[in-house]
């Protein structure tokens, strides 16, 4: 009898379109079934309480190792609280907590951690670190962030867009009426289809953008990217983009005003990632004119109702307060959705649900 391959996820390029869609649908389902249980005690009438469905306990008695060599807020919070809701535990292993990289190599550490945990959620520096970890791990490894990819962030972004389809219905659209309004809190139903969007990305070509490049075009969306010429994807990323046929739906230039033309969604990310602090002066100069503002998007010709995404943490150089805290911003909705998408990803890598 053949042994099923361990389902590591290094990037969303590793997953098919149906698998990505199922992850988004599952995230939404987990969110809707879990939220009522998180309400203050007594806030629901007894009759409704008695009808609550217990959230999935797919991680019952299972442990996910959080192998983090970089600090984290959203990813760690989402992983620890999400694992608990699924009946399991997320065990945080910071670089100061274990022998990895001090007295023990990756191969030995992967075997030991995999012998006691049912999955590894790894947030690393160089991407080769997580590839080596997956090579030797007997249990699934899920990329929490690496220098090249950030798959769980893009799942959260996609869930956010799908849950807000009512914001993207065109005036002359034949979209069904139920897609024109938000899903009522507490209801569990299939997500509405999202029309093809034009998504503009303005800023550094880093891990968030890289997973957008291999995902959004496959889901029918168009990407328009602006970055300085010296900040473009490395060959190993662009090779995956071309391999998946995504390059046909990507426009790339250096002018952020051109990039936002016709945009339904405008996205940016940090210009100075962890480990790039020594490049701060050089990078701030390179990205002059790239701050996302109302003026930039008006001059560039973004759609009048454009919305804004940012993975956080945000710096004012990247987007001004008017946009970041204004009605266009979905950033905190997006941050909340890290939890539900990471829960769905945990189910996939530990229960092999896809």
PDB file of N, CA and C in Angstrom, residues 3-91:
ATOM      1  N   UNK A   3       2.265   4.965   0.507  1.00  0.00           N
ATOM      2  CA  UNK A   3       2.152   5.944   1.577  1.00  0.00           C
ATOM      3  C   UNK A   3       1.821   7.300   0.977  1.00  0.00           C
ATOM      4  N   UNK A   4       0.824   7.986   1.560  1.00  0.00           N
ATOM      5  CA  UNK A   4       0.434   9.290   1.057  1.00  0.00           C
ATOM      6  C   UNK A   4       1.543  10.296   1.319  1.00  0.00           C
ATOM      7  N   UNK A   5       1.824  11.116   0.298  1.00  0.00           N
ATOM      8  CA  UNK A   5       2.883  12.123   0.428  1.00  0.00           C
ATOM      9  C   UNK A   5       2.521  13.133   1.506  1.00  0.00           C
ATOM     10  N   UNK A   6       3.536  13.591   2.223  1.00  0.00           N
ATOM     11  CA  UNK A   6       3.318  14.613   3.255  1.00  0.00           C
ATOM     12  C   UNK A   6       2.995  15.935   2.548  1.00  0.00           C
ATOM     13  N   UNK A   7       1.853  16.572   2.855  1.00  0.00           N
ATOM     14  CA  UNK A   7       1.420  17.769   2.115  1.00  0.00           C
ATOM     15  C   UNK A   7       2.005  19.074   2.635  1.00  0.00           C
ATOM     16  N   UNK A   8       3.285  19.311   2.365  1.00  0.00           N
ATOM     17  CA  UNK A   8       3.881  20.587   2.740  1.00  0.00           C
ATOM     18  C   UNK A   8       3.272  21.715   1.896  1.00  0.00           C
ATOM     19  N   UNK A   9       3.213  22.919   2.440  1.00  0.00           N
ATOM     20  CA  UNK A   9       2.828  24.102   1.657  1.00  0.00           C
ATOM     21  C   UNK A   9       3.918  25.149   1.828  1.00  0.00           C
ATOM     22  N   UNK A  10       4.699  25.350   0.763  1.00  0.00           N
ATOM     23  CA  UNK A  10       5.731  26.370   0.759  1.00  0.00           C
ATOM     24  C   UNK A  10       5.197  27.688   0.191  1.00  0.00           C
ATOM     25  N   UNK A  11       4.274  27.576  -0.759  1.00  0.00           N
ATOM     26  CA  UNK A  11       3.679  28.705  -1.452  1.00  0.00           C
ATOM     27  C   UNK A  11       2.350  28.237  -2.028  1.00  0.00           C
ATOM     28  N   UNK A  12       1.452  29.174  -2.341  1.00  0.00           N
ATOM     29  CA  UNK A  12       0.187  28.786  -2.963  1.00  0.00           C
ATOM     30  C   UNK A  12       0.400  28.252  -4.377  1.00  0.00           C
ATOM     31  N   UNK A  13       1.582  28.459  -4.933  1.00  0.00           N
ATOM     32  CA  UNK A  13       1.901  27.846  -6.225  1.00  0.00           C
ATOM     33  C   UNK A  13       1.906  26.330  -6.129  1.00  0.00           C
ATOM     34  N   UNK A  14       2.045  25.796  -4.905  1.00  0.00           N
ATOM     35  CA  UNK A  14       2.039  24.349  -4.696  1.00  0.00           C
ATOM     36  C   UNK A  14       0.634  23.758  -4.760  1.00  0.00           C
ATOM     37  N   UNK A  15      -0.387  24.615  -4.719  1.00  0.00           N
ATOM     38  CA  UNK A  15      -1.767  24.143  -4.680  1.00  0.00           C
ATOM     39  C   UNK A  15      -2.470  24.429  -5.995  1.00  0.00           C
ATOM     40  N   UNK A  16      -3.441  23.578  -6.332  1.00  0.00           N
ATOM     41  CA  UNK A  16      -4.255  23.795  -7.522  1.00  0.00           C
ATOM     42  C   UNK A  16      -5.313  24.854  -7.223  1.00  0.00           C
ATOM     43  N   UNK A  17      -5.949  25.369  -8.258  1.00  0.00           N
ATOM     44  CA  UNK A  17      -7.030  26.346  -8.065  1.00  0.00           C
ATOM     45  C   UNK A  17      -8.168  25.757  -7.231  1.00  0.00           C
ATOM     46  N   UNK A  18      -8.646  24.520  -7.518  1.00  0.00           N
ATOM     47  CA  UNK A  18      -9.701  23.957  -6.657  1.00  0.00           C
ATOM     48  C   UNK A  18      -9.276  23.843  -5.193  1.00  0.00           C
ATOM     49  N   UNK A  19      -8.025  23.510  -4.928  1.00  0.00           N
ATOM     50  CA  UNK A  19      -7.552  23.408  -3.548  1.00  0.00           C
ATOM     51  C   UNK A  19      -7.568  24.778  -2.862  1.00  0.00           C
ATOM     52  N   UNK A  20      -7.144  25.801  -3.580  1.00  0.00           N
ATOM     53  CA  UNK A  20      -7.166  27.154  -3.012  1.00  0.00           C
ATOM     54  C   UNK A  20      -8.599  27.571  -2.706  1.00  0.00           C
ATOM     55  N   UNK A  21      -9.496  27.302  -3.631  1.00  0.00           N
ATOM     56  CA  UNK A  21     -10.907  27.667  -3.418  1.00  0.00           C
ATOM     57  C   UNK A  21     -11.491  26.916  -2.221  1.00  0.00           C
ATOM     58  N   UNK A  22     -11.140  25.649  -2.085  1.00  0.00           N
ATOM     59  CA  UNK A  22     -11.665  24.883  -0.946  1.00  0.00           C
ATOM     60  C   UNK A  22     -11.112  25.409   0.373  1.00  0.00           C
ATOM     61  N   UNK A  23      -9.851  25.840   0.370  1.00  0.00           N
ATOM     62  CA  UNK A  23      -9.286  26.428   1.582  1.00  0.00           C
ATOM     63  C   UNK A  23     -10.024  27.707   1.975  1.00  0.00           C
ATOM     64  N   UNK A  24     -10.352  28.533   0.988  1.00  0.00           N
ATOM     65  CA  UNK A  24     -11.071  29.777   1.282  1.00  0.00           C
ATOM     66  C   UNK A  24     -12.467  29.465   1.804  1.00  0.00           C
ATOM     67  N   UNK A  25     -13.173  28.532   1.141  1.00  0.00           N
ATOM     68  CA  UNK A  25     -14.513  28.139   1.601  1.00  0.00           C
ATOM     69  C   UNK A  25     -14.460  27.555   3.009  1.00  0.00           C
ATOM     70  N   UNK A  26     -13.451  26.719   3.264  1.00  0.00           N
ATOM     71  CA  UNK A  26     -13.326  26.104   4.589  1.00  0.00           C
ATOM     72  C   UNK A  26     -13.030  27.162   5.652  1.00  0.00           C
ATOM     73  N   UNK A  27     -12.210  28.135   5.313  1.00  0.00           N
ATOM     74  CA  UNK A  27     -11.914  29.223   6.241  1.00  0.00           C
ATOM     75  C   UNK A  27     -13.185  29.960   6.640  1.00  0.00           C
ATOM     76  N   UNK A  28     -14.007  30.241   5.655  1.00  0.00           N
ATOM     77  CA  UNK A  28     -15.264  30.934   5.907  1.00  0.00           C
ATOM     78  C   UNK A  28     -16.182  30.091   6.792  1.00  0.00           C
ATOM     79  N   UNK A  29     -16.241  28.805   6.511  1.00  0.00           N
ATOM     80  CA  UNK A  29     -17.074  27.903   7.321  1.00  0.00           C
ATOM     81  C   UNK A  29     -16.585  27.865   8.776  1.00  0.00           C
ATOM     82  N   UNK A  30     -15.276  27.741   8.963  1.00  0.00           N
ATOM     83  CA  UNK A  30     -14.725  27.709  10.321  1.00  0.00           C
ATOM     84  C   UNK A  30     -15.010  29.020  11.055  1.00  0.00           C
ATOM     85  N   UNK A  31     -14.932  30.115  10.336  1.00  0.00           N
ATOM     86  CA  UNK A  31     -15.199  31.420  10.940  1.00  0.00           C
ATOM     87  C   UNK A  31     -16.644  31.509  11.413  1.00  0.00           C
ATOM     88  N   UNK A  32     -17.578  31.119  10.568  1.00  0.00           N
ATOM     89  CA  UNK A  32     -18.999  31.265  10.882  1.00  0.00           C
ATOM     90  C   UNK A  32     -19.456  30.315  11.980  1.00  0.00           C
ATOM     91  N   UNK A  33     -18.855  29.134  12.044  1.00  0.00           N
ATOM     92  CA  UNK A  33     -19.246  28.202  13.104  1.00  0.00           C
ATOM     93  C   UNK A  33     -18.549  28.508  14.421  1.00  0.00           C
ATOM     94  N   UNK A  34     -17.421  29.187  14.364  1.00  0.00           N
ATOM     95  CA  UNK A  34     -16.654  29.469  15.587  1.00  0.00           C
ATOM     96  C   UNK A  34     -17.071  30.764  16.276  1.00  0.00           C
ATOM     97  N   UNK A  35     -17.403  31.788  15.501  1.00  0.00           N
ATOM     98  CA  UNK A  35     -17.662  33.106  16.084  1.00  0.00           C
ATOM     99  C   UNK A  35     -18.733  33.109  17.178  1.00  0.00           C
ATOM    100  N   UNK A  36     -19.858  32.384  16.999  1.00  0.00           N
ATOM    101  CA  UNK A  36     -20.859  32.414  18.067  1.00  0.00           C
ATOM    102  C   UNK A  36     -20.329  31.896  19.407  1.00  0.00           C
ATOM    103  N   UNK A  37     -19.393  30.969  19.377  1.00  0.00           N
ATOM    104  CA  UNK A  37     -18.820  30.431  20.614  1.00  0.00           C
ATOM    105  C   UNK A  37     -17.898  31.434  21.302  1.00  0.00           C
ATOM    106  N   UNK A  38     -17.485  32.464  20.586  1.00  0.00           N
ATOM    107  CA  UNK A  38     -16.578  33.459  21.143  1.00  0.00           C
ATOM    108  C   UNK A  38     -17.311  34.695  21.657  1.00  0.00           C
ATOM    109  N   UNK A  39     -18.629  34.707  21.514  1.00  0.00           N
ATOM    110  CA  UNK A  39     -19.432  35.815  22.032  1.00  0.00           C
ATOM    111  C   UNK A  39     -19.437  35.781  23.563  1.00  0.00           C
ATOM    112  N   UNK A  40     -19.606  36.942  24.210  1.00  0.00           N
ATOM    113  CA  UNK A  40     -19.697  36.957  25.677  1.00  0.00           C
ATOM    114  C   UNK A  40     -20.809  36.029  26.168  1.00  0.00           C
ATOM    115  N   UNK A  41     -20.572  35.343  27.263  1.00  0.00           N
ATOM    116  CA  UNK A  41     -21.553  34.415  27.810  1.00  0.00           C
ATOM    117  C   UNK A  41     -22.863  35.142  28.095  1.00  0.00           C
ATOM    118  N   UNK A  42     -23.946  34.556  27.648  1.00  0.00           N
ATOM    119  CA  UNK A  42     -25.263  35.137  27.891  1.00  0.00           C
ATOM    120  C   UNK A  42     -25.697  36.128  26.839  1.00  0.00           C
ATOM    121  N   UNK A  43     -24.849  36.399  25.831  1.00  0.00           N
ATOM    122  CA  UNK A  43     -25.234  37.372  24.806  1.00  0.00           C
ATOM    123  C   UNK A  43     -26.217  36.786  23.800  1.00  0.00           C
ATOM    124  N   UNK A  44     -26.275  35.453  23.726  1.00  0.00           N
ATOM    125  CA  UNK A  44     -27.218  34.786  22.834  1.00  0.00           C
ATOM    126  C   UNK A  44     -28.376  34.212  23.647  1.00  0.00           C
ATOM    127  N   UNK A  45     -29.605  34.296  23.110  1.00  0.00           N
ATOM    128  CA  UNK A  45     -30.734  33.649  23.788  1.00  0.00           C
ATOM    129  C   UNK A  45     -30.466  32.159  23.951  1.00  0.00           C
ATOM    130  N   UNK A  46     -31.028  31.573  25.007  1.00  0.00           N
ATOM    131  CA  UNK A  46     -30.790  30.156  25.290  1.00  0.00           C
ATOM    132  C   UNK A  46     -31.160  29.275  24.105  1.00  0.00           C
ATOM    133  N   UNK A  47     -32.254  29.604  23.433  1.00  0.00           N
ATOM    134  CA  UNK A  47     -32.701  28.784  22.296  1.00  0.00           C
ATOM    135  C   UNK A  47     -31.637  28.739  21.209  1.00  0.00           C
ATOM    136  N   UNK A  48     -31.006  29.883  20.951  1.00  0.00           N
ATOM    137  CA  UNK A  48     -29.953  29.918  19.933  1.00  0.00           C
ATOM    138  C   UNK A  48     -28.699  29.207  20.420  1.00  0.00           C
ATOM    139  N   UNK A  49     -28.412  29.355  21.726  1.00  0.00           N
ATOM    140  CA  UNK A  49     -27.242  28.669  22.272  1.00  0.00           C
ATOM    141  C   UNK A  49     -27.371  27.165  22.110  1.00  0.00           C
ATOM    142  N   UNK A  50     -28.550  26.651  22.312  1.00  0.00           N
ATOM    143  CA  UNK A  50     -28.763  25.201  22.236  1.00  0.00           C
ATOM    144  C   UNK A  50     -28.618  24.667  20.821  1.00  0.00           C
ATOM    145  N   UNK A  51     -28.692  25.557  19.835  1.00  0.00           N
ATOM    146  CA  UNK A  51     -28.585  25.124  18.437  1.00  0.00           C
ATOM    147  C   UNK A  51     -27.194  25.331  17.858  1.00  0.00           C
ATOM    148  N   UNK A  52     -26.271  25.863  18.674  1.00  0.00           N
ATOM    149  CA  UNK A  52     -24.920  26.111  18.179  1.00  0.00           C
ATOM    150  C   UNK A  52     -24.223  24.813  17.799  1.00  0.00           C
ATOM    151  N   UNK A  53     -23.532  24.860  16.687  1.00  0.00           N
ATOM    152  CA  UNK A  53     -22.725  23.717  16.263  1.00  0.00           C
ATOM    153  C   UNK A  53     -21.321  23.885  16.817  1.00  0.00           C
ATOM    154  N   UNK A  54     -20.795  22.828  17.410  1.00  0.00           N
ATOM    155  CA  UNK A  54     -19.435  22.875  17.936  1.00  0.00           C
ATOM    156  C   UNK A  54     -18.458  23.071  16.788  1.00  0.00           C
ATOM    157  N   UNK A  55     -17.526  23.999  16.922  1.00  0.00           N
ATOM    158  CA  UNK A  55     -16.522  24.159  15.856  1.00  0.00           C
ATOM    159  C   UNK A  55     -15.774  22.842  15.621  1.00  0.00           C
ATOM    160  N   UNK A  56     -15.267  22.692  14.434  1.00  0.00           N
ATOM    161  CA  UNK A  56     -14.495  21.498  14.103  1.00  0.00           C
ATOM    162  C   UNK A  56     -13.420  21.237  15.153  1.00  0.00           C
ATOM    163  N   UNK A  57     -13.313  19.980  15.563  1.00  0.00           N
ATOM    164  CA  UNK A  57     -12.272  19.582  16.522  1.00  0.00           C
ATOM    165  C   UNK A  57     -11.231  18.709  15.815  1.00  0.00           C
ATOM    166  N   UNK A  58     -10.900  19.103  14.596  1.00  0.00           N
ATOM    167  CA  UNK A  58     -10.004  18.314  13.746  1.00  0.00           C
ATOM    168  C   UNK A  58      -8.586  18.208  14.301  1.00  0.00           C
ATOM    169  N   UNK A  59      -8.207  19.105  15.204  1.00  0.00           N
ATOM    170  CA  UNK A  59      -6.868  19.026  15.803  1.00  0.00           C
ATOM    171  C   UNK A  59      -6.916  18.438  17.215  1.00  0.00           C
ATOM    172  N   UNK A  60      -7.995  17.765  17.547  1.00  0.00           N
ATOM    173  CA  UNK A  60      -8.130  17.212  18.900  1.00  0.00           C
ATOM    174  C   UNK A  60      -6.899  16.375  19.267  1.00  0.00           C
ATOM    175  N   UNK A  61      -6.259  16.750  20.377  1.00  0.00           N
ATOM    176  CA  UNK A  61      -5.065  16.073  20.886  1.00  0.00           C
ATOM    177  C   UNK A  61      -3.842  16.192  19.972  1.00  0.00           C
ATOM    178  N   UNK A  62      -3.909  17.074  18.984  1.00  0.00           N
ATOM    179  CA  UNK A  62      -2.776  17.269  18.079  1.00  0.00           C
ATOM    180  C   UNK A  62      -2.034  18.551  18.451  1.00  0.00           C
ATOM    181  N   UNK A  63      -0.748  18.590  18.111  1.00  0.00           N
ATOM    182  CA  UNK A  63       0.096  19.756  18.411  1.00  0.00           C
ATOM    183  C   UNK A  63       0.771  20.244  17.130  1.00  0.00           C
ATOM    184  N   UNK A  64       0.674  21.541  16.906  1.00  0.00           N
ATOM    185  CA  UNK A  64       1.395  22.187  15.806  1.00  0.00           C
ATOM    186  C   UNK A  64       2.574  22.940  16.405  1.00  0.00           C
ATOM    187  N   UNK A  65       3.784  22.636  15.963  1.00  0.00           N
ATOM    188  CA  UNK A  65       4.966  23.358  16.429  1.00  0.00           C
ATOM    189  C   UNK A  65       5.084  24.668  15.665  1.00  0.00           C
ATOM    190  N   UNK A  66       5.157  25.774  16.393  1.00  0.00           N
ATOM    191  CA  UNK A  66       5.385  27.084  15.777  1.00  0.00           C
ATOM    192  C   UNK A  66       6.877  27.368  15.843  1.00  0.00           C
ATOM    193  N   UNK A  67       7.557  27.106  14.752  1.00  0.00           N
ATOM    194  CA  UNK A  67       9.013  27.253  14.700  1.00  0.00           C
ATOM    195  C   UNK A  67       9.321  28.633  14.114  1.00  0.00           C
ATOM    196  N   UNK A  68       9.462  29.621  14.980  1.00  0.00           N
ATOM    197  CA  UNK A  68       9.572  31.011  14.556  1.00  0.00           C
ATOM    198  C   UNK A  68      10.975  31.552  14.836  1.00  0.00           C
ATOM    199  N   UNK A  69      11.670  31.944  13.779  1.00  0.00           N
ATOM    200  CA  UNK A  69      12.961  32.607  13.957  1.00  0.00           C
ATOM    201  C   UNK A  69      12.828  34.115  13.778  1.00  0.00           C
ATOM    202  N   UNK A  70      11.599  34.574  13.461  1.00  0.00           N
ATOM    203  CA  UNK A  70      11.319  36.010  13.335  1.00  0.00           C
ATOM    204  C   UNK A  70      10.145  36.368  14.228  1.00  0.00           C
ATOM    205  N   UNK A  71      10.153  37.578  14.756  1.00  0.00           N
ATOM    206  CA  UNK A  71       9.061  37.999  15.625  1.00  0.00           C
ATOM    207  C   UNK A  71       7.756  38.079  14.839  1.00  0.00           C
ATOM    208  N   UNK A  72       6.648  38.019  15.566  1.00  0.00           N
ATOM    209  CA  UNK A  72       5.357  37.947  14.894  1.00  0.00           C
ATOM    210  C   UNK A  72       4.252  38.416  15.820  1.00  0.00           C
ATOM    211  N   UNK A  73       3.249  39.071  15.264  1.00  0.00           N
ATOM    212  CA  UNK A  73       2.047  39.430  16.016  1.00  0.00           C
ATOM    213  C   UNK A  73       0.848  38.659  15.481  1.00  0.00           C
ATOM    214  N   UNK A  74       0.409  38.988  14.241  1.00  0.00           N
ATOM    215  CA  UNK A  74      -0.782  38.379  13.671  1.00  0.00           C
ATOM    216  C   UNK A  74      -0.635  36.872  13.462  1.00  0.00           C
ATOM    217  N   UNK A  75       0.505  36.451  12.921  1.00  0.00           N
ATOM    218  CA  UNK A  75       0.678  35.039  12.612  1.00  0.00           C
ATOM    219  C   UNK A  75       0.681  34.200  13.883  1.00  0.00           C
ATOM    220  N   UNK A  76       1.384  34.674  14.908  1.00  0.00           N
ATOM    221  CA  UNK A  76       1.422  33.905  16.157  1.00  0.00           C
ATOM    222  C   UNK A  76       0.058  33.885  16.845  1.00  0.00           C
ATOM    223  N   UNK A  77      -0.590  35.046  16.931  1.00  0.00           N
ATOM    224  CA  UNK A  77      -1.920  35.095  17.543  1.00  0.00           C
ATOM    225  C   UNK A  77      -2.894  34.183  16.814  1.00  0.00           C
ATOM    226  N   UNK A  78      -2.892  34.250  15.478  1.00  0.00           N
ATOM    227  CA  UNK A  78      -3.810  33.438  14.693  1.00  0.00           C
ATOM    228  C   UNK A  78      -3.558  31.952  14.903  1.00  0.00           C
ATOM    229  N   UNK A  79      -2.283  31.569  14.912  1.00  0.00           N
ATOM    230  CA  UNK A  79      -1.938  30.153  15.056  1.00  0.00           C
ATOM    231  C   UNK A  79      -2.309  29.619  16.434  1.00  0.00           C
ATOM    232  N   UNK A  80      -1.990  30.370  17.485  1.00  0.00           N
ATOM    233  CA  UNK A  80      -2.236  29.865  18.837  1.00  0.00           C
ATOM    234  C   UNK A  80      -3.726  29.828  19.159  1.00  0.00           C
ATOM    235  N   UNK A  81      -4.456  30.882  18.827  1.00  0.00           N
ATOM    236  CA  UNK A  81      -5.883  30.894  19.133  1.00  0.00           C
ATOM    237  C   UNK A  81      -6.651  29.955  18.199  1.00  0.00           C
ATOM    238  N   UNK A  82      -6.203  29.849  16.952  1.00  0.00           N
ATOM    239  CA  UNK A  82      -6.874  28.970  15.997  1.00  0.00           C
ATOM    240  C   UNK A  82      -6.712  27.504  16.337  1.00  0.00           C
ATOM    241  N   UNK A  83      -5.511  27.098  16.711  1.00  0.00           N
ATOM    242  CA  UNK A  83      -5.278  25.701  17.079  1.00  0.00           C
ATOM    243  C   UNK A  83      -6.134  25.304  18.280  1.00  0.00           C
ATOM    244  N   UNK A  84      -6.262  26.211  19.234  1.00  0.00           N
ATOM    245  CA  UNK A  84      -7.075  25.920  20.409  1.00  0.00           C
ATOM    246  C   UNK A  84      -8.537  25.717  20.030  1.00  0.00           C
ATOM    247  N   UNK A  85      -9.059  26.564  19.124  1.00  0.00           N
ATOM    248  CA  UNK A  85     -10.455  26.412  18.694  1.00  0.00           C
ATOM    249  C   UNK A  85     -10.694  25.074  17.999  1.00  0.00           C
ATOM    250  N   UNK A  86      -9.660  24.563  17.330  1.00  0.00           N
ATOM    251  CA  UNK A  86      -9.779  23.283  16.632  1.00  0.00           C
ATOM    252  C   UNK A  86      -9.515  22.104  17.562  1.00  0.00           C
ATOM    253  N   UNK A  87      -9.361  22.368  18.837  1.00  0.00           N
ATOM    254  CA  UNK A  87      -9.183  21.299  19.816  1.00  0.00           C
ATOM    255  C   UNK A  87      -7.755  20.865  20.025  1.00  0.00           C
ATOM    256  N   UNK A  88      -6.810  21.571  19.426  1.00  0.00           N
ATOM    257  CA  UNK A  88      -5.404  21.193  19.554  1.00  0.00           C
ATOM    258  C   UNK A  88      -4.592  22.241  20.272  1.00  0.00           C
ATOM    259  N   UNK A  89      -3.304  22.211  20.041  1.00  0.00           N
ATOM    260  CA  UNK A  89      -2.400  23.148  20.686  1.00  0.00           C
ATOM    261  C   UNK A  89      -1.330  23.606  19.717  1.00  0.00           C
ATOM    262  N   UNK A  90      -0.993  24.887  19.786  1.00  0.00           N
ATOM    263  CA  UNK A  90       0.145  25.419  19.051  1.00  0.00           C
ATOM    264  C   UNK A  90       1.262  25.662  20.055  1.00  0.00           C
ATOM    265  N   UNK A  91       2.397  25.022  19.839  1.00  0.00           N
ATOM    266  CA  UNK A  91       3.520  25.089  20.770  1.00  0.00           C
ATOM    267  C   UNK A  91       4.579  26.017  20.201  1.00  0.00           C
TER     268      UNK A  91
END
